[in-house]
mmCIF file with all atom_site columns, C-alpha atoms in Angstrom:
data_model
loop_
_atom_site.group_PDB
_atom_site.id
_atom_site.type_symbol
_atom_site.label_atom_id
_atom_site.label_alt_id
_atom_site.label_comp_id
_atom_site.label_asym_id
_atom_site.label_entity_id
_atom_site.label_seq_id
_atom_site.pdbx_PDB_ins_code
_atom_site.Cartn_x
_atom_site.Cartn_y
_atom_site.Cartn_z
_atom_site.occupancy
_atom_site.B_iso_or_equiv
_atom_site.pdbx_formal_charge
_atom_site.auth_seq_id
_atom_site.auth_comp_id
_atom_site.auth_asym_id
_atom_site.auth_atom_id
_atom_site.pdbx_PDB_model_num
ATOM 1   C CA . UNK A 1 1   ? 214.726 131.806 81.571  1.00 0.00 ? 18  UNK A CA 1
ATOM 2   C CA . UNK A 1 2   ? 213.832 135.198 80.175  1.00 0.00 ? 19  UNK A CA 1
ATOM 3   C CA . UNK A 1 3   ? 213.254 137.067 83.443  1.00 0.00 ? 20  UNK A CA 1
ATOM 4   C CA . UNK A 1 4   ? 215.518 135.143 85.808  1.00 0.00 ? 21  UNK A CA 1
ATOM 5   C CA . UNK A 1 5   ? 218.298 132.635 86.100  1.00 0.00 ? 22  UNK A CA 1
ATOM 6   C CA . UNK A 1 6   ? 219.555 129.806 88.282  1.00 0.00 ? 23  UNK A CA 1
ATOM 7   C CA . UNK A 1 7   ? 222.867 128.000 88.409  1.00 0.00 ? 24  UNK A CA 1
ATOM 8   C CA . UNK A 1 8   ? 224.620 125.433 90.552  1.00 0.00 ? 25  UNK A CA 1
ATOM 9   C CA . UNK A 1 9   ? 228.315 124.705 90.799  1.00 0.00 ? 26  UNK A CA 1
ATOM 10  C CA . UNK A 1 10  ? 230.696 122.484 92.710  1.00 0.00 ? 27  UNK A CA 1
ATOM 11  C CA . UNK A 1 11  ? 234.440 122.987 93.183  1.00 0.00 ? 28  UNK A CA 1
ATOM 12  C CA . UNK A 1 12  ? 237.258 121.224 94.999  1.00 0.00 ? 29  UNK A CA 1
ATOM 13  C CA . UNK A 1 13  ? 240.456 122.992 96.042  1.00 0.00 ? 30  UNK A CA 1
ATOM 14  C CA . UNK A 1 14  ? 243.232 120.610 97.100  1.00 0.00 ? 31  UNK A CA 1
ATOM 15  C CA . UNK A 1 15  ? 246.256 122.977 97.069  1.00 0.00 ? 32  UNK A CA 1
ATOM 16  C CA . UNK A 1 16  ? 245.600 124.656 100.426 1.00 0.00 ? 33  UNK A CA 1
ATOM 17  C CA . UNK A 1 17  ? 246.784 123.634 103.899 1.00 0.00 ? 34  UNK A CA 1
ATOM 18  C CA . UNK A 1 18  ? 243.201 122.559 104.599 1.00 0.00 ? 35  UNK A CA 1
ATOM 19  C CA . UNK A 1 19  ? 241.544 121.602 101.297 1.00 0.00 ? 36  UNK A CA 1
ATOM 20  C CA . UNK A 1 20  ? 237.878 122.310 100.756 1.00 0.00 ? 37  UNK A CA 1
ATOM 21  C CA . UNK A 1 21  ? 234.897 121.513 98.557  1.00 0.00 ? 38  UNK A CA 1
ATOM 22  C CA . UNK A 1 22  ? 231.992 123.823 97.898  1.00 0.00 ? 39  UNK A CA 1
ATOM 23  C CA . UNK A 1 23  ? 228.495 123.481 96.475  1.00 0.00 ? 40  UNK A CA 1
ATOM 24  C CA . UNK A 1 24  ? 226.971 126.856 95.579  1.00 0.00 ? 41  UNK A CA 1
ATOM 25  C CA . UNK A 1 25  ? 223.599 127.698 94.032  1.00 0.00 ? 42  UNK A CA 1
ATOM 26  C CA . UNK A 1 26  ? 222.789 131.070 92.477  1.00 0.00 ? 43  UNK A CA 1
ATOM 27  C CA . UNK A 1 27  ? 219.433 132.605 91.571  1.00 0.00 ? 44  UNK A CA 1
ATOM 28  C CA . UNK A 1 28  ? 218.467 136.077 90.425  1.00 0.00 ? 45  UNK A CA 1
ATOM 29  C CA . UNK A 1 29  ? 216.949 138.328 87.765  1.00 0.00 ? 46  UNK A CA 1
ATOM 30  C CA . UNK A 1 30  ? 217.938 139.139 84.182  1.00 0.00 ? 47  UNK A CA 1
ATOM 31  C CA . UNK A 1 31  ? 217.333 142.476 82.529  1.00 0.00 ? 48  UNK A CA 1
ATOM 32  C CA . UNK A 1 32  ? 218.125 144.167 79.230  1.00 0.00 ? 49  UNK A CA 1
ATOM 33  C CA . UNK A 1 33  ? 218.457 147.889 78.625  1.00 0.00 ? 50  UNK A CA 1
ATOM 34  C CA . UNK A 1 34  ? 216.873 149.687 75.677  1.00 0.00 ? 51  UNK A CA 1
ATOM 35  C CA . UNK A 1 35  ? 215.149 146.513 74.345  1.00 0.00 ? 52  UNK A CA 1
ATOM 36  C CA . UNK A 1 36  ? 218.555 145.146 73.383  1.00 0.00 ? 53  UNK A CA 1
ATOM 37  C CA . UNK A 1 37  ? 218.660 141.347 73.752  1.00 0.00 ? 54  UNK A CA 1
ATOM 38  C CA . UNK A 1 38  ? 222.338 141.097 72.750  1.00 0.00 ? 55  UNK A CA 1
ATOM 39  C CA . UNK A 1 39  ? 223.559 142.251 76.183  1.00 0.00 ? 56  UNK A CA 1
ATOM 40  C CA . UNK A 1 40  ? 222.069 140.687 79.321  1.00 0.00 ? 57  UNK A CA 1
ATOM 41  C CA . UNK A 1 41  ? 222.643 142.134 82.776  1.00 0.00 ? 58  UNK A CA 1
ATOM 42  C CA . UNK A 1 42  ? 221.912 140.123 85.880  1.00 0.00 ? 59  UNK A CA 1
ATOM 43  C CA . UNK A 1 43  ? 221.999 140.305 89.648  1.00 0.00 ? 60  UNK A CA 1
ATOM 44  C CA . UNK A 1 44  ? 221.297 137.628 92.208  1.00 0.00 ? 61  UNK A CA 1
ATOM 45  C CA . UNK A 1 45  ? 222.000 135.762 95.418  1.00 0.00 ? 62  UNK A CA 1
ATOM 46  C CA . UNK A 1 46  ? 224.388 132.900 96.176  1.00 0.00 ? 63  UNK A CA 1
ATOM 47  C CA . UNK A 1 47  ? 223.722 130.202 98.785  1.00 0.00 ? 64  UNK A CA 1
ATOM 48  C CA . UNK A 1 48  ? 225.736 127.117 99.532  1.00 0.00 ? 65  UNK A CA 1
ATOM 49  C CA . UNK A 1 49  ? 227.902 124.951 101.726 1.00 0.00 ? 66  UNK A CA 1
ATOM 50  C CA . UNK A 1 50  ? 231.669 124.675 102.030 1.00 0.00 ? 67  UNK A CA 1
ATOM 51  C CA . UNK A 1 51  ? 233.248 121.544 103.492 1.00 0.00 ? 68  UNK A CA 1
ATOM 52  C CA . UNK A 1 52  ? 236.591 121.921 105.280 1.00 0.00 ? 69  UNK A CA 1
ATOM 53  C CA . UNK A 1 53  ? 237.779 118.420 106.015 1.00 0.00 ? 70  UNK A CA 1
ATOM 54  C CA . UNK A 1 54  ? 234.414 116.881 107.012 1.00 0.00 ? 71  UNK A CA 1
ATOM 55  C CA . UNK A 1 55  ? 232.835 119.986 108.585 1.00 0.00 ? 72  UNK A CA 1
ATOM 56  C CA . UNK A 1 56  ? 230.196 121.927 106.579 1.00 0.00 ? 73  UNK A CA 1
ATOM 57  C CA . UNK A 1 57  ? 230.075 125.738 106.759 1.00 0.00 ? 74  UNK A CA 1
ATOM 58  C CA . UNK A 1 58  ? 227.432 128.047 105.258 1.00 0.00 ? 75  UNK A CA 1
ATOM 59  C CA . UNK A 1 59  ? 228.202 130.538 102.499 1.00 0.00 ? 76  UNK A CA 1
ATOM 60  C CA . UNK A 1 60  ? 225.887 133.336 101.374 1.00 0.00 ? 77  UNK A CA 1
ATOM 61  C CA . UNK A 1 61  ? 226.555 136.189 99.001  1.00 0.00 ? 78  UNK A CA 1
ATOM 62  C CA . UNK A 1 62  ? 225.598 138.226 95.990  1.00 0.00 ? 79  UNK A CA 1
ATOM 63  C CA . UNK A 1 63  ? 226.550 138.316 92.319  1.00 0.00 ? 80  UNK A CA 1
ATOM 64  C CA . UNK A 1 64  ? 226.233 140.723 89.410  1.00 0.00 ? 81  UNK A CA 1
ATOM 65  C CA . UNK A 1 65  ? 227.429 140.632 85.859  1.00 0.00 ? 82  UNK A CA 1
ATOM 66  C CA . UNK A 1 66  ? 226.724 140.927 82.170  1.00 0.00 ? 83  UNK A CA 1
ATOM 67  C CA . UNK A 1 67  ? 226.807 138.656 79.116  1.00 0.00 ? 84  UNK A CA 1
ATOM 68  C CA . UNK A 1 68  ? 227.158 139.520 75.429  1.00 0.00 ? 85  UNK A CA 1
ATOM 69  C CA . UNK A 1 69  ? 225.477 137.135 72.988  1.00 0.00 ? 86  UNK A CA 1
ATOM 70  C CA . UNK A 1 70  ? 228.101 135.690 70.607  1.00 0.00 ? 87  UNK A CA 1
ATOM 71  C CA . UNK A 1 71  ? 225.783 133.764 68.292  1.00 0.00 ? 88  UNK A CA 1
ATOM 72  C CA . UNK A 1 72  ? 223.606 136.142 66.257  1.00 0.00 ? 89  UNK A CA 1
ATOM 73  C CA . UNK A 1 73  ? 221.928 133.456 64.160  1.00 0.00 ? 90  UNK A CA 1
ATOM 74  C CA . UNK A 1 74  ? 218.725 131.764 65.270  1.00 0.00 ? 91  UNK A CA 1
ATOM 75  C CA . UNK A 1 75  ? 219.494 128.639 67.185  1.00 0.00 ? 92  UNK A CA 1
ATOM 76  C CA . UNK A 1 76  ? 218.100 126.878 70.211  1.00 0.00 ? 93  UNK A CA 1
ATOM 77  C CA . UNK A 1 77  ? 221.592 126.976 71.713  1.00 0.00 ? 94  UNK A CA 1
ATOM 78  C CA . UNK A 1 78  ? 223.064 130.434 72.331  1.00 0.00 ? 95  UNK A CA 1
ATOM 79  C CA . UNK A 1 79  ? 226.642 131.224 73.449  1.00 0.00 ? 96  UNK A CA 1
ATOM 80  C CA . UNK A 1 80  ? 227.627 134.197 75.621  1.00 0.00 ? 97  UNK A CA 1
ATOM 81  C CA . UNK A 1 81  ? 230.824 135.856 76.852  1.00 0.00 ? 98  UNK A CA 1
ATOM 82  C CA . UNK A 1 82  ? 230.655 137.988 79.969  1.00 0.00 ? 99  UNK A CA 1
ATOM 83  C CA . UNK A 1 83  ? 232.043 139.103 83.268  1.00 0.00 ? 100 UNK A CA 1
ATOM 84  C CA . UNK A 1 84  ? 230.805 138.215 86.758  1.00 0.00 ? 101 UNK A CA 1
ATOM 85  C CA . UNK A 1 85  ? 231.664 139.744 90.129  1.00 0.00 ? 102 UNK A CA 1
ATOM 86  C CA . UNK A 1 86  ? 230.570 138.200 93.400  1.00 0.00 ? 103 UNK A CA 1
ATOM 87  C CA . UNK A 1 87  ? 231.232 138.314 97.100  1.00 0.00 ? 104 UNK A CA 1
ATOM 88  C CA . UNK A 1 88  ? 230.540 135.575 99.630  1.00 0.00 ? 105 UNK A CA 1
ATOM 89  C CA . UNK A 1 89  ? 230.250 135.608 103.397 1.00 0.00 ? 106 UNK A CA 1
ATOM 90  C CA . UNK A 1 90  ? 232.061 132.413 104.365 1.00 0.00 ? 107 UNK A CA 1
ATOM 91  C CA . UNK A 1 91  ? 231.901 130.943 107.849 1.00 0.00 ? 108 UNK A CA 1
ATOM 92  C CA . UNK A 1 92  ? 234.943 128.770 107.099 1.00 0.00 ? 109 UNK A CA 1
ATOM 93  C CA . UNK A 1 93  ? 237.108 131.921 107.080 1.00 0.00 ? 110 UNK A CA 1
ATOM 94  C CA . UNK A 1 94  ? 236.853 132.173 110.883 1.00 0.00 ? 111 UNK A CA 1
ATOM 95  C CA . UNK A 1 95  ? 239.728 131.343 113.202 1.00 0.00 ? 112 UNK A CA 1
ATOM 96  C CA . UNK A 1 96  ? 238.887 127.621 113.240 1.00 0.00 ? 113 UNK A CA 1
ATOM 97  C CA . UNK A 1 97  ? 241.185 126.975 110.251 1.00 0.00 ? 114 UNK A CA 1
ATOM 98  C CA . UNK A 1 98  ? 243.334 130.093 109.955 1.00 0.00 ? 115 UNK A CA 1
ATOM 99  C CA . UNK A 1 99  ? 244.319 131.152 113.461 1.00 0.00 ? 116 UNK A CA 1
ATOM 100 C CA . UNK A 1 100 ? 243.918 134.879 114.096 1.00 0.00 ? 117 UNK A CA 1
ATOM 101 C CA . UNK A 1 101 ? 242.651 137.246 111.392 1.00 0.00 ? 118 UNK A CA 1
ATOM 102 C CA . UNK A 1 102 ? 245.915 139.224 111.022 1.00 0.00 ? 119 UNK A CA 1
ATOM 103 C CA . UNK A 1 103 ? 246.845 137.249 107.885 1.00 0.00 ? 120 UNK A CA 1
ATOM 104 C CA . UNK A 1 104 ? 243.619 137.932 105.961 1.00 0.00 ? 121 UNK A CA 1
ATOM 105 C CA . UNK A 1 105 ? 243.935 139.793 102.695 1.00 0.00 ? 122 UNK A CA 1
ATOM 106 C CA . UNK A 1 106 ? 241.500 142.717 102.700 1.00 0.00 ? 123 UNK A CA 1
ATOM 107 C CA . UNK A 1 107 ? 239.220 143.201 99.705  1.00 0.00 ? 124 UNK A CA 1
ATOM 108 C CA . UNK A 1 108 ? 238.662 146.151 97.387  1.00 0.00 ? 125 UNK A CA 1
ATOM 109 C CA . UNK A 1 109 ? 235.095 146.712 98.596  1.00 0.00 ? 126 UNK A CA 1
ATOM 110 C CA . UNK A 1 110 ? 235.179 145.698 102.249 1.00 0.00 ? 127 UNK A CA 1
ATOM 111 C CA . UNK A 1 111 ? 237.586 145.042 105.089 1.00 0.00 ? 128 UNK A CA 1
ATOM 112 C CA . UNK A 1 112 ? 235.467 142.251 106.580 1.00 0.00 ? 129 UNK A CA 1
ATOM 113 C CA . UNK A 1 113 ? 237.729 139.202 106.852 1.00 0.00 ? 130 UNK A CA 1
ATOM 114 C CA . UNK A 1 114 ? 234.758 136.828 106.394 1.00 0.00 ? 131 UNK A CA 1
ATOM 115 C CA . UNK A 1 115 ? 233.832 138.276 102.973 1.00 0.00 ? 132 UNK A CA 1
ATOM 116 C CA . UNK A 1 116 ? 235.606 136.851 99.942  1.00 0.00 ? 133 UNK A CA 1
ATOM 117 C CA . UNK A 1 117 ? 235.493 138.992 96.784  1.00 0.00 ? 134 UNK A CA 1
ATOM 118 C CA . UNK A 1 118 ? 235.802 137.256 93.393  1.00 0.00 ? 135 UNK A CA 1
ATOM 119 C CA . UNK A 1 119 ? 235.610 137.956 89.689  1.00 0.00 ? 136 UNK A CA 1
ATOM 120 C CA . UNK A 1 120 ? 235.594 135.880 86.511  1.00 0.00 ? 137 UNK A CA 1
ATOM 121 C CA . UNK A 1 121 ? 235.331 136.042 82.762  1.00 0.00 ? 138 UNK A CA 1
ATOM 122 C CA . UNK A 1 122 ? 232.540 133.646 81.853  1.00 0.00 ? 139 UNK A CA 1
ATOM 123 C CA . UNK A 1 123 ? 231.707 131.652 78.722  1.00 0.00 ? 140 UNK A CA 1
ATOM 124 C CA . UNK A 1 124 ? 228.174 130.289 78.992  1.00 0.00 ? 141 UNK A CA 1
ATOM 125 C CA . UNK A 1 125 ? 225.369 128.820 76.924  1.00 0.00 ? 142 UNK A CA 1
ATOM 126 C CA . UNK A 1 126 ? 221.599 128.610 77.098  1.00 0.00 ? 143 UNK A CA 1
ATOM 127 C CA . UNK A 1 127 ? 219.117 126.282 75.467  1.00 0.00 ? 144 UNK A CA 1
#
């Protein structure tokens, strides 16, 4: 979409003491600076569920990032390389699974133990 974006993702993490699965949807706006369609900036919201064992927990957060268009030729399929940063408020981080909060690793932006900060280098495509 030219003005906005949506995405959905599912992950399973088995290597923890209590494994979990998540299903997260993201939606937000795209924008370009200086009428340059090679670099896309975006910002949006994340909503989803995280299952610890069989118990669902809500997750809500925000994301921002940028993509650089790799394919300069005209094609219906475009490839992008970018970077994304996001933070999620995760109810599963409460004491139910981890005991007291003394073992939480604090983030760069916040000291709230229920917020999880993340970053990724992203290869994506649009059609």
